[in-house]
PDB file of C-alpha atoms in Angstrom:
ATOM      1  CA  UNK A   5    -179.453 164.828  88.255  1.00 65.00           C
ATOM      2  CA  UNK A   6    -175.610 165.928  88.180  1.00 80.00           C
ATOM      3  CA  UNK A   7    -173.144 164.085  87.967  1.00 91.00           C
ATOM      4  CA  UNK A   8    -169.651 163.861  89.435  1.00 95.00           C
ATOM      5  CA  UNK A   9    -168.079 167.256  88.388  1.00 95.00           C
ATOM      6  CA  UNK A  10    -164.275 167.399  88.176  1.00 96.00           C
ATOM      7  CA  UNK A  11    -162.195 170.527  87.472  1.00 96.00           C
ATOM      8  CA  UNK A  12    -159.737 171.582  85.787  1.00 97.00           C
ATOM      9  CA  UNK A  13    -160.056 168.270  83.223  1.00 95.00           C
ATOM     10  CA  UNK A  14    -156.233 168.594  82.239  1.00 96.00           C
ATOM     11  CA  UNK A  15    -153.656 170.255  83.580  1.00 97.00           C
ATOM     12  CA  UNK A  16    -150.399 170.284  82.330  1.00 97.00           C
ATOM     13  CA  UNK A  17    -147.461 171.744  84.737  1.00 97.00           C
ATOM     14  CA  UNK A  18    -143.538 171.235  85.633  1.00 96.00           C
ATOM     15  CA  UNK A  19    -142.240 169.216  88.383  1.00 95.00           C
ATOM     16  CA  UNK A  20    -141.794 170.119  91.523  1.00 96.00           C
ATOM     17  CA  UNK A  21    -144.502 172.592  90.990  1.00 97.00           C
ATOM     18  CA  UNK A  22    -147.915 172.050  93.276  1.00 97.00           C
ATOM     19  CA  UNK A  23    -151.082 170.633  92.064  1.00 97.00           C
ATOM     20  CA  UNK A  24    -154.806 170.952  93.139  1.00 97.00           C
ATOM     21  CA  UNK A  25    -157.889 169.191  91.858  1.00 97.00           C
ATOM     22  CA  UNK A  26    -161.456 169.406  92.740  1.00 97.00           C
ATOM     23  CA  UNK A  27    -164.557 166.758  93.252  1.00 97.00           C
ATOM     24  CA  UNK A  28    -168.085 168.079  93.645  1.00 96.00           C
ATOM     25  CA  UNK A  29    -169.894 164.681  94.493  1.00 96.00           C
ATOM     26  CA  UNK A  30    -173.721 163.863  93.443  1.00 94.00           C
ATOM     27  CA  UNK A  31    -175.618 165.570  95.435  1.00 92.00           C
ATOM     28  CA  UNK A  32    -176.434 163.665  98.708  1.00 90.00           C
ATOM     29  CA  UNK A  33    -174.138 160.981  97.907  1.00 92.00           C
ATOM     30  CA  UNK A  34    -171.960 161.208 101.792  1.00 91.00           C
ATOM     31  CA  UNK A  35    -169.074 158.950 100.469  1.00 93.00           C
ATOM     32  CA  UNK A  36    -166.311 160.309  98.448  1.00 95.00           C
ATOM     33  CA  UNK A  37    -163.404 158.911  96.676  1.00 95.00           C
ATOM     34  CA  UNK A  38    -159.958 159.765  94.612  1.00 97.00           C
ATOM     35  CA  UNK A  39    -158.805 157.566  92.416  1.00 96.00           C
ATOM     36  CA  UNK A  40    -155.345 157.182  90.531  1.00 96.00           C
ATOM     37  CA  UNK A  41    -155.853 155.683  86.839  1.00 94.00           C
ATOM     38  CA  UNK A  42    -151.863 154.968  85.465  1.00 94.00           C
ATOM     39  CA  UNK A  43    -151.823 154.541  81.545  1.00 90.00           C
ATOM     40  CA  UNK A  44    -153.130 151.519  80.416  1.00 87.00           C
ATOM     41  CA  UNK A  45    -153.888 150.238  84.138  1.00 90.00           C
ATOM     42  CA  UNK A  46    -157.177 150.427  86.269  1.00 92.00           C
ATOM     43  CA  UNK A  47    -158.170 152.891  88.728  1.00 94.00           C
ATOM     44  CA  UNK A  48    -156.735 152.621  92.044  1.00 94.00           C
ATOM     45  CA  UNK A  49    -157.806 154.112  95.597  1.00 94.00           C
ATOM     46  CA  UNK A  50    -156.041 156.673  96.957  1.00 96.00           C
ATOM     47  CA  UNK A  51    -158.440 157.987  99.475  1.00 95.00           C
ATOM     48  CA  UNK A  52    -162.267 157.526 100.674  1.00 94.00           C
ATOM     49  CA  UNK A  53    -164.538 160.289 102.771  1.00 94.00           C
ATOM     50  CA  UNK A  54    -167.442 159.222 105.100  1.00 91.00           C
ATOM     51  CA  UNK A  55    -168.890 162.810 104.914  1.00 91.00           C
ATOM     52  CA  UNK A  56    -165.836 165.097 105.955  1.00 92.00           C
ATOM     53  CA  UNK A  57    -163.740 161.995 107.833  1.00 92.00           C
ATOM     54  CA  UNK A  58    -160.919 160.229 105.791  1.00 93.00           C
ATOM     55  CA  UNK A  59    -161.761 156.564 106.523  1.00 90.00           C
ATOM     56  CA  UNK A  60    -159.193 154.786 104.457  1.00 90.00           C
ATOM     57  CA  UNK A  61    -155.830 156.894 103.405  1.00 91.00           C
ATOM     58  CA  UNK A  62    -153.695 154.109 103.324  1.00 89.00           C
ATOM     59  CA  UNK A  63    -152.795 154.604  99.502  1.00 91.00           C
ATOM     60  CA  UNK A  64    -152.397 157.809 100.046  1.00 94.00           C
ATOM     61  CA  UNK A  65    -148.662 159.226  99.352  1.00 92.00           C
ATOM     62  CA  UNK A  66    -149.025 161.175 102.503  1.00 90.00           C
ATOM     63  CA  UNK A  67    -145.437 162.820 102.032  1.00 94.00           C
ATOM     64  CA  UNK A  68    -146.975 164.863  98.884  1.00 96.00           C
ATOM     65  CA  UNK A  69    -150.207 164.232  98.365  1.00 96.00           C
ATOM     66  CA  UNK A  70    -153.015 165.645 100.566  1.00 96.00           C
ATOM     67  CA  UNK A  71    -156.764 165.784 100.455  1.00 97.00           C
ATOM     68  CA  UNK A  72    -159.807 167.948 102.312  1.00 95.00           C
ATOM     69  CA  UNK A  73    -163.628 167.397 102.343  1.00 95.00           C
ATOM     70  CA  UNK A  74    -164.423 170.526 103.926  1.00 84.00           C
ATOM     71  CA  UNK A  75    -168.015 170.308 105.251  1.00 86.00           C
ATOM     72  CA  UNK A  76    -168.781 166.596 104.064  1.00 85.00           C
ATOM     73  CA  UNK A  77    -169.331 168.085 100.459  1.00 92.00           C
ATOM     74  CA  UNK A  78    -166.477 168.977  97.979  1.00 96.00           C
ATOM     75  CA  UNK A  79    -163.247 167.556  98.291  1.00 97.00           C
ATOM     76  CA  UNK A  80    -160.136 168.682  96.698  1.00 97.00           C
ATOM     77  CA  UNK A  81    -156.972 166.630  95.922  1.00 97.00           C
ATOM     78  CA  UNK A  82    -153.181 168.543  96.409  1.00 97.00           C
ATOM     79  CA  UNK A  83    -150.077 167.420  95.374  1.00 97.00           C
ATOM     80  CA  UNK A  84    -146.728 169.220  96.532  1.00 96.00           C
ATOM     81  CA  UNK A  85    -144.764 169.116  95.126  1.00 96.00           C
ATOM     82  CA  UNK A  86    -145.512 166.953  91.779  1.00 96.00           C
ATOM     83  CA  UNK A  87    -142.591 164.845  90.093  1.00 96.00           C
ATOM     84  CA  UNK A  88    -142.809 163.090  86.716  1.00 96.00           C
ATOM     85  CA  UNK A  89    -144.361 159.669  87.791  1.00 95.00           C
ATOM     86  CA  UNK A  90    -147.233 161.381  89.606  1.00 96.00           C
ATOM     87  CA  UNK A  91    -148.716 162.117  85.035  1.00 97.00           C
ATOM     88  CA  UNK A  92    -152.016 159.750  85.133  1.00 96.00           C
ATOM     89  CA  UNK A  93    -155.672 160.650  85.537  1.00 95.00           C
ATOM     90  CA  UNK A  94    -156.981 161.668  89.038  1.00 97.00           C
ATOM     91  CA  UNK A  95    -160.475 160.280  89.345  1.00 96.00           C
ATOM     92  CA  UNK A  96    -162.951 161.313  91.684  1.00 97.00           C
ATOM     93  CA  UNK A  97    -166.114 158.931  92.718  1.00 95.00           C
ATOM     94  CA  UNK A  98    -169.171 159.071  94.873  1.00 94.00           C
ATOM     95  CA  UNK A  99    -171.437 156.881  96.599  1.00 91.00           C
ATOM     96  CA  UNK A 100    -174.745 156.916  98.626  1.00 88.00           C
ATOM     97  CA  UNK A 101    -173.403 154.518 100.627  1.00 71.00           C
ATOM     98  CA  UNK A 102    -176.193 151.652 100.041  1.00 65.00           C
ATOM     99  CA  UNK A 103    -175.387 148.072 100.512  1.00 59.00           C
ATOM    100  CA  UNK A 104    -173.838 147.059  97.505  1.00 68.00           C
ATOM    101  CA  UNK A 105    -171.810 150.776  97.049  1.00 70.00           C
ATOM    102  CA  UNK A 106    -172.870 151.485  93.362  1.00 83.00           C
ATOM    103  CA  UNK A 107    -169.576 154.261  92.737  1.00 90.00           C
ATOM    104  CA  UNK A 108    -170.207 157.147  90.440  1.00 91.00           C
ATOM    105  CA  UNK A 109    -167.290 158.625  88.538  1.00 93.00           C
ATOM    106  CA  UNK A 110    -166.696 162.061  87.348  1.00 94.00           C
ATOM    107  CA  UNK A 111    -164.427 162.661  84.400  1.00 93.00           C
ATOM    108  CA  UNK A 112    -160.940 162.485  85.749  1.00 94.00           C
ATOM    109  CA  UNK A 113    -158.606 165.500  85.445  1.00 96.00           C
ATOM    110  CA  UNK A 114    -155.428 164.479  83.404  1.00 95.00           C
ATOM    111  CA  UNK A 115    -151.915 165.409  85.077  1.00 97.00           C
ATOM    112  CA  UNK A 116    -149.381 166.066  83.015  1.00 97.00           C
ATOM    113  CA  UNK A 117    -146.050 166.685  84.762  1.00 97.00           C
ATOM    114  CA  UNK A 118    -143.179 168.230  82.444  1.00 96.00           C
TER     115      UNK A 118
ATOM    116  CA  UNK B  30    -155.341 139.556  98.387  1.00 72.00           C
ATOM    117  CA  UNK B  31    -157.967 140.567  95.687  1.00 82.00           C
ATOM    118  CA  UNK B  32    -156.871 141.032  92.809  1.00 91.00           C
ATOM    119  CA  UNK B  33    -158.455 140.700  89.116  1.00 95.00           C
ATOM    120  CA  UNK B  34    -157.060 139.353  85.883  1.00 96.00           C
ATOM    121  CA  UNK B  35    -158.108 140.777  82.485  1.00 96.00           C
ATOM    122  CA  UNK B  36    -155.701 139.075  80.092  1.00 90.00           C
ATOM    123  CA  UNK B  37    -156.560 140.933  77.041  1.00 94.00           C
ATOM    124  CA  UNK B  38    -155.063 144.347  76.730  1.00 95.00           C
ATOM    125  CA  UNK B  39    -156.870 145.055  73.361  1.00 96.00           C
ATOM    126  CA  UNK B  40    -159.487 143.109  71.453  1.00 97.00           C
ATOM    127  CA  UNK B  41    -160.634 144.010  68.183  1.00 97.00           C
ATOM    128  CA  UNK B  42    -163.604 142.800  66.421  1.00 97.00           C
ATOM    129  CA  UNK B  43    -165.204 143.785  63.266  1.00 97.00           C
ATOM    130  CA  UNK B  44    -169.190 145.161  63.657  1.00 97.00           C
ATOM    131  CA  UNK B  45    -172.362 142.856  64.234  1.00 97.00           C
ATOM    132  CA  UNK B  46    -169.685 139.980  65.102  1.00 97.00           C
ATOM    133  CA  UNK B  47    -169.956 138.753  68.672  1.00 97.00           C
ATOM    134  CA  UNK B  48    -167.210 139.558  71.239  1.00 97.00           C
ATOM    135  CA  UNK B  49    -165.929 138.142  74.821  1.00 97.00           C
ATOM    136  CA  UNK B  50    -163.888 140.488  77.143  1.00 97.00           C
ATOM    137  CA  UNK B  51    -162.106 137.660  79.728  1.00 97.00           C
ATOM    138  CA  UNK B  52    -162.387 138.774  83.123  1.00 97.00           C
ATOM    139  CA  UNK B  53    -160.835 136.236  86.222  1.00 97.00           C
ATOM    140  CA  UNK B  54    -160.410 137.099  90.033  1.00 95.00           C
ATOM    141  CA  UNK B  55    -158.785 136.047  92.535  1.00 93.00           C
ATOM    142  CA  UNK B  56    -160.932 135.987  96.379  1.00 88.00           C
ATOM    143  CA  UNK B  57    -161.180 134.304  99.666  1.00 84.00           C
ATOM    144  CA  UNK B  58    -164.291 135.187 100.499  1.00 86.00           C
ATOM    145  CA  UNK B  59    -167.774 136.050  98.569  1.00 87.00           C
ATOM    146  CA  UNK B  60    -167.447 139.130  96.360  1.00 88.00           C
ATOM    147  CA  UNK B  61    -169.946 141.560  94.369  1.00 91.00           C
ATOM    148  CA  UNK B  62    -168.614 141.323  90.317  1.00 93.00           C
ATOM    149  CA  UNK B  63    -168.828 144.427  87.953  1.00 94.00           C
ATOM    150  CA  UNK B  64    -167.627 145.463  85.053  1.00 96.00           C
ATOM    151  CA  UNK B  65    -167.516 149.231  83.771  1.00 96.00           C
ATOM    152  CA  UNK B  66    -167.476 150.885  80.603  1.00 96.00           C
ATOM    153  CA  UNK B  67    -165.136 154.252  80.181  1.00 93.00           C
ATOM    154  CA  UNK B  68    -165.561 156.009  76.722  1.00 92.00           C
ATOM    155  CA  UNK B  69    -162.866 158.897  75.561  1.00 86.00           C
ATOM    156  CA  UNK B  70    -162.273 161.070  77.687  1.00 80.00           C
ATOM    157  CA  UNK B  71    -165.449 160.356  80.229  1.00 85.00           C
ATOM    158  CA  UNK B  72    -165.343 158.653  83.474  1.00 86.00           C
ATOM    159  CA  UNK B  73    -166.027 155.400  84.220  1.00 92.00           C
ATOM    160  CA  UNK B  74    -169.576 154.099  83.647  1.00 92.00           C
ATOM    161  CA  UNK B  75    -171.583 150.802  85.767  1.00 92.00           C
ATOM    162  CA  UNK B  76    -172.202 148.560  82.906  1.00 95.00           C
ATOM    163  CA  UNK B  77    -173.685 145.741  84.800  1.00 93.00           C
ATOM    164  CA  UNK B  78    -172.877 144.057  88.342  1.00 92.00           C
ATOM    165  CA  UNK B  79    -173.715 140.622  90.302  1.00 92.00           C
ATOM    166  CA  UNK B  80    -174.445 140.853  93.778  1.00 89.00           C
ATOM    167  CA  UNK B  81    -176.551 137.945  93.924  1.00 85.00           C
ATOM    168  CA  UNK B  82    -179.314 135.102  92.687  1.00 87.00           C
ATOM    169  CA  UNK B  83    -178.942 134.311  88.699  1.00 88.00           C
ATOM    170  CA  UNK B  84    -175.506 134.140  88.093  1.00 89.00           C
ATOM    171  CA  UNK B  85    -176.564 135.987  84.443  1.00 91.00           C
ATOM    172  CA  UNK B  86    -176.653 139.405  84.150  1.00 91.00           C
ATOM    173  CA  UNK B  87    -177.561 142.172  81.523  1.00 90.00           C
ATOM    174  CA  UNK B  88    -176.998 145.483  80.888  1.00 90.00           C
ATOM    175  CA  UNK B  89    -179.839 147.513  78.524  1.00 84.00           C
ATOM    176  CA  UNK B  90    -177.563 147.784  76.014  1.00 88.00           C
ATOM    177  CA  UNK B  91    -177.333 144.202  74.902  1.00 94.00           C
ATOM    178  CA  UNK B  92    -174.078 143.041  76.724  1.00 96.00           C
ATOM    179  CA  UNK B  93    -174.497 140.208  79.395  1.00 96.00           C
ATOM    180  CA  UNK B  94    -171.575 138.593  81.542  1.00 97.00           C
ATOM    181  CA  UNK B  95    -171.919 135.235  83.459  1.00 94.00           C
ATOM    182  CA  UNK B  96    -170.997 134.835  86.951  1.00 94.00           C
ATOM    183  CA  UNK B  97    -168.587 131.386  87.260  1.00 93.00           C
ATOM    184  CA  UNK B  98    -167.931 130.146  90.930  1.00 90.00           C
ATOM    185  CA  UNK B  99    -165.682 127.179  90.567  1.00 91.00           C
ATOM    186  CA  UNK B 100    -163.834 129.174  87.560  1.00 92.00           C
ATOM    187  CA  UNK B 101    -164.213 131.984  89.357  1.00 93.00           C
ATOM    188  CA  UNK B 102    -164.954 134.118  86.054  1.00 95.00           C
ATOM    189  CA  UNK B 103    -166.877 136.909  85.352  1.00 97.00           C
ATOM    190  CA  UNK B 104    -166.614 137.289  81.248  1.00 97.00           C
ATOM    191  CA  UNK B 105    -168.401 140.065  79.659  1.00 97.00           C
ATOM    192  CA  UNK B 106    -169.724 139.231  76.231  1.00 97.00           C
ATOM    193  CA  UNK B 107    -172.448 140.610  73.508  1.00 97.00           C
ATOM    194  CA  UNK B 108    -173.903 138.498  70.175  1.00 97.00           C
ATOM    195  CA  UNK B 109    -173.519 141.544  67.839  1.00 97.00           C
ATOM    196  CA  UNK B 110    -171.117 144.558  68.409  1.00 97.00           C
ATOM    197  CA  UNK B 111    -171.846 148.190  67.029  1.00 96.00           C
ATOM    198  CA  UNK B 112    -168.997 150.742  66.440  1.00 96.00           C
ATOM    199  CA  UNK B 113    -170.490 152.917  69.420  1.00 95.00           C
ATOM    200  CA  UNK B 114    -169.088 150.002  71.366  1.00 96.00           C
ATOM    201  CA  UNK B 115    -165.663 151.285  70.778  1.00 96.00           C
ATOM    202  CA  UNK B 116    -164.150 151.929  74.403  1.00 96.00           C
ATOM    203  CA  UNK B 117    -161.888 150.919  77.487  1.00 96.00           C
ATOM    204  CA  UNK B 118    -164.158 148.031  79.548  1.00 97.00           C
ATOM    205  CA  UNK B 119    -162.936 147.168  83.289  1.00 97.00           C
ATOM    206  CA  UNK B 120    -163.920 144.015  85.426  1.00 97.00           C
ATOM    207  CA  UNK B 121    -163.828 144.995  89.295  1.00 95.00           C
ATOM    208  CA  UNK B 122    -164.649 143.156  92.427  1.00 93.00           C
ATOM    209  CA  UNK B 123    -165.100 144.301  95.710  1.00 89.00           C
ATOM    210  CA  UNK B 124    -165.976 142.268  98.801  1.00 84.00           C
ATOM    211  CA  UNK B 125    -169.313 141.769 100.188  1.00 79.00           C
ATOM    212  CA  UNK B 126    -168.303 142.393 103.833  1.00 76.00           C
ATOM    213  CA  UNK B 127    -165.931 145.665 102.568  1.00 74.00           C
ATOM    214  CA  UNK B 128    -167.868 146.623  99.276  1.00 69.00           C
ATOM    215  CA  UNK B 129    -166.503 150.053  99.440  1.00 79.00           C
ATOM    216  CA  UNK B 130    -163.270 148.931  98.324  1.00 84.00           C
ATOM    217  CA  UNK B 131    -163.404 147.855  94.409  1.00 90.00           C
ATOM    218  CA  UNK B 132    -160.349 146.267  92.747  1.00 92.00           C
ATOM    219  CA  UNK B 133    -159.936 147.248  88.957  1.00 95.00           C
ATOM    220  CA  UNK B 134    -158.306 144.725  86.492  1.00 96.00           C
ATOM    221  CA  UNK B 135    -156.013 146.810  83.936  1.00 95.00           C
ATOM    222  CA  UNK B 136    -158.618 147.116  81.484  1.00 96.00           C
ATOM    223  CA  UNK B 137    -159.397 145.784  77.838  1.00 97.00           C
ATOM    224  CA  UNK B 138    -159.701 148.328  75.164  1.00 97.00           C
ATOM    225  CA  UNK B 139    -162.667 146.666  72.719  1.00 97.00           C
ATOM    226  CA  UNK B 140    -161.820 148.521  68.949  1.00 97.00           C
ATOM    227  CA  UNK B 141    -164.862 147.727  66.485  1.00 97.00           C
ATOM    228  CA  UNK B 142    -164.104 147.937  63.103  1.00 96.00           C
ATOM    229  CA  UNK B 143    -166.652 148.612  60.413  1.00 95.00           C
TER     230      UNK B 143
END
C-alpha cells in the first residue's frame, strides 16, 4: 500500500513570491491534514478535511495561506504571497478516521523562502 | 489547554547502552499517548501509542514507554540502543473525545554513537 505522497519535497523561492504544495492521501483514508513543522519544534495543525469539507481551519493563516480538497481526494496547500517566517516543513497526514485516528504522514515538502 | 513537555532537546547515548526520552503532558480530561519516530528527511512514523488497558506498551522494534497517571508521564525508553536508532522522536497526545487533534511536544533528537 502507498503511502502519503508529497510533492515537490523542497522548494526553495523568494518572498513575496506564491507557493503551492500537494498531498495525495492513502488511498481510502477520507480525513486529510496539513501540518506546519518550525525548526527544532513539533508539527502543528494548520488544517483538517472530512472528505472535501474543511472541518477545523482555525490555524490556518487565512490572509495567505489557502487550501482545496477537490473531490474528497488530493488536497493542495497555497501560500500568497510567502514571507521569510513562513521557511519550515509543510506536512501532510491522513487518516481512516477509526476511533483512535492512527495519522499517516507523508514526507513533508521543505520551504525555503529567500 | 493540552500541551506536552519533552525537556530534552538532544540526548546522546553511545550503542547497546539503554536510553530514556522524557515525555510529560499536561490534560483535563482522558487522553490517547503516542510517541513517533521521524528519520532524515522522512515523515513522521507511529512508534507506539496507549489508548487503553496495560499502561505498558511496545513497539516491534524493542522500545517500550510506560503510561503514568498521577505523574502524568509517558517516557519512551529501550535496554540496548543500535545506531539505526539515530533520529528525531516526538511524544503527542490527543484527546479521547477529539482524537483528531494531536499535540506534538518539540521533539528530542536521540544521536547514538558507536
Amino acid at each position: 500500500e502507498a503511502g502519503v505522497v508529497q510533492s515537490p519535497r523542497y522548494k526553495i523561492i523568494e518572498k513575496k513570491q506564491p507557493v503551492a504544495f500537494w498531498c495525495n492521501p492513502i488511498s481510502g483514508h477520507n480525513t486529510l491534514y496539513w501540518y506546519l513543522q518550525n525548526l527544532g519544534q513539533g508539527p502543528e495543525l494548520l488544517i483538517r478535511y472530512e472528505n472535501e469539507e474543511a472541518v477545523d481551519d482555525s490555524q490556518l493563516p487565512k490572509d495567505r495561506f489557502s487550501a482545496e480538497r477537490l473531490k474528497g481526494v488530493d488536497s493542495t496547500l497555497k501560500i500568497q504571497p510567502a514571507e521569510l517566517g513562513d521557511s519550515a516543513v509543510y506536512l501532510c497526514a491522513s487518516s481512516s478516521g477509526s476511533s483512535y485516528n492512527e495519522q499517516f504522514f507523508g514526507p513533508g515538502t521543505r520551504l525555503t523562502v529567500l | 489547554a493540552q500541551s506536552v513537555t519533552q525537556l530534552d532537546s538532544q540526548v546522546p547515548v553511545f550503542e547497546e547502552a539503554p536510553v530514556e526520552l522524557r515525555c510529560n503532558y499536561s490534560s483535563s480530561v482522558s487522553v490517547y499517548l503516542f510517541w513517533y519516530v521521524q528519520y532524515p528527511n522522512q515523515g513522521l512514523q507511529l512508534l507506539l501509542k496507549y489508548l487503553s488497558g496495560s499502561t505498558l506498551v511496545e513497539s516491534i522494534n524493542g522500545f517500550e514507554a510506560e503510561f503514568n497517571k498521577s505523574q502524568t508521564s509517558f517516557h519512551l525508553r529501550k535496554p540496548s540502543v543500535h545506531i539505526s536508532d539515530t533520529a528525531e522522536y516526538f511524544c503527542a497526545v490527543s484527546e479521547m473525545d477529539s482524537s483528531y487533534k494531536l499535540i506534538f511536544g518539540s521533539g528530542t533528537r536521540l544521536l547514538v554513537r558507536p
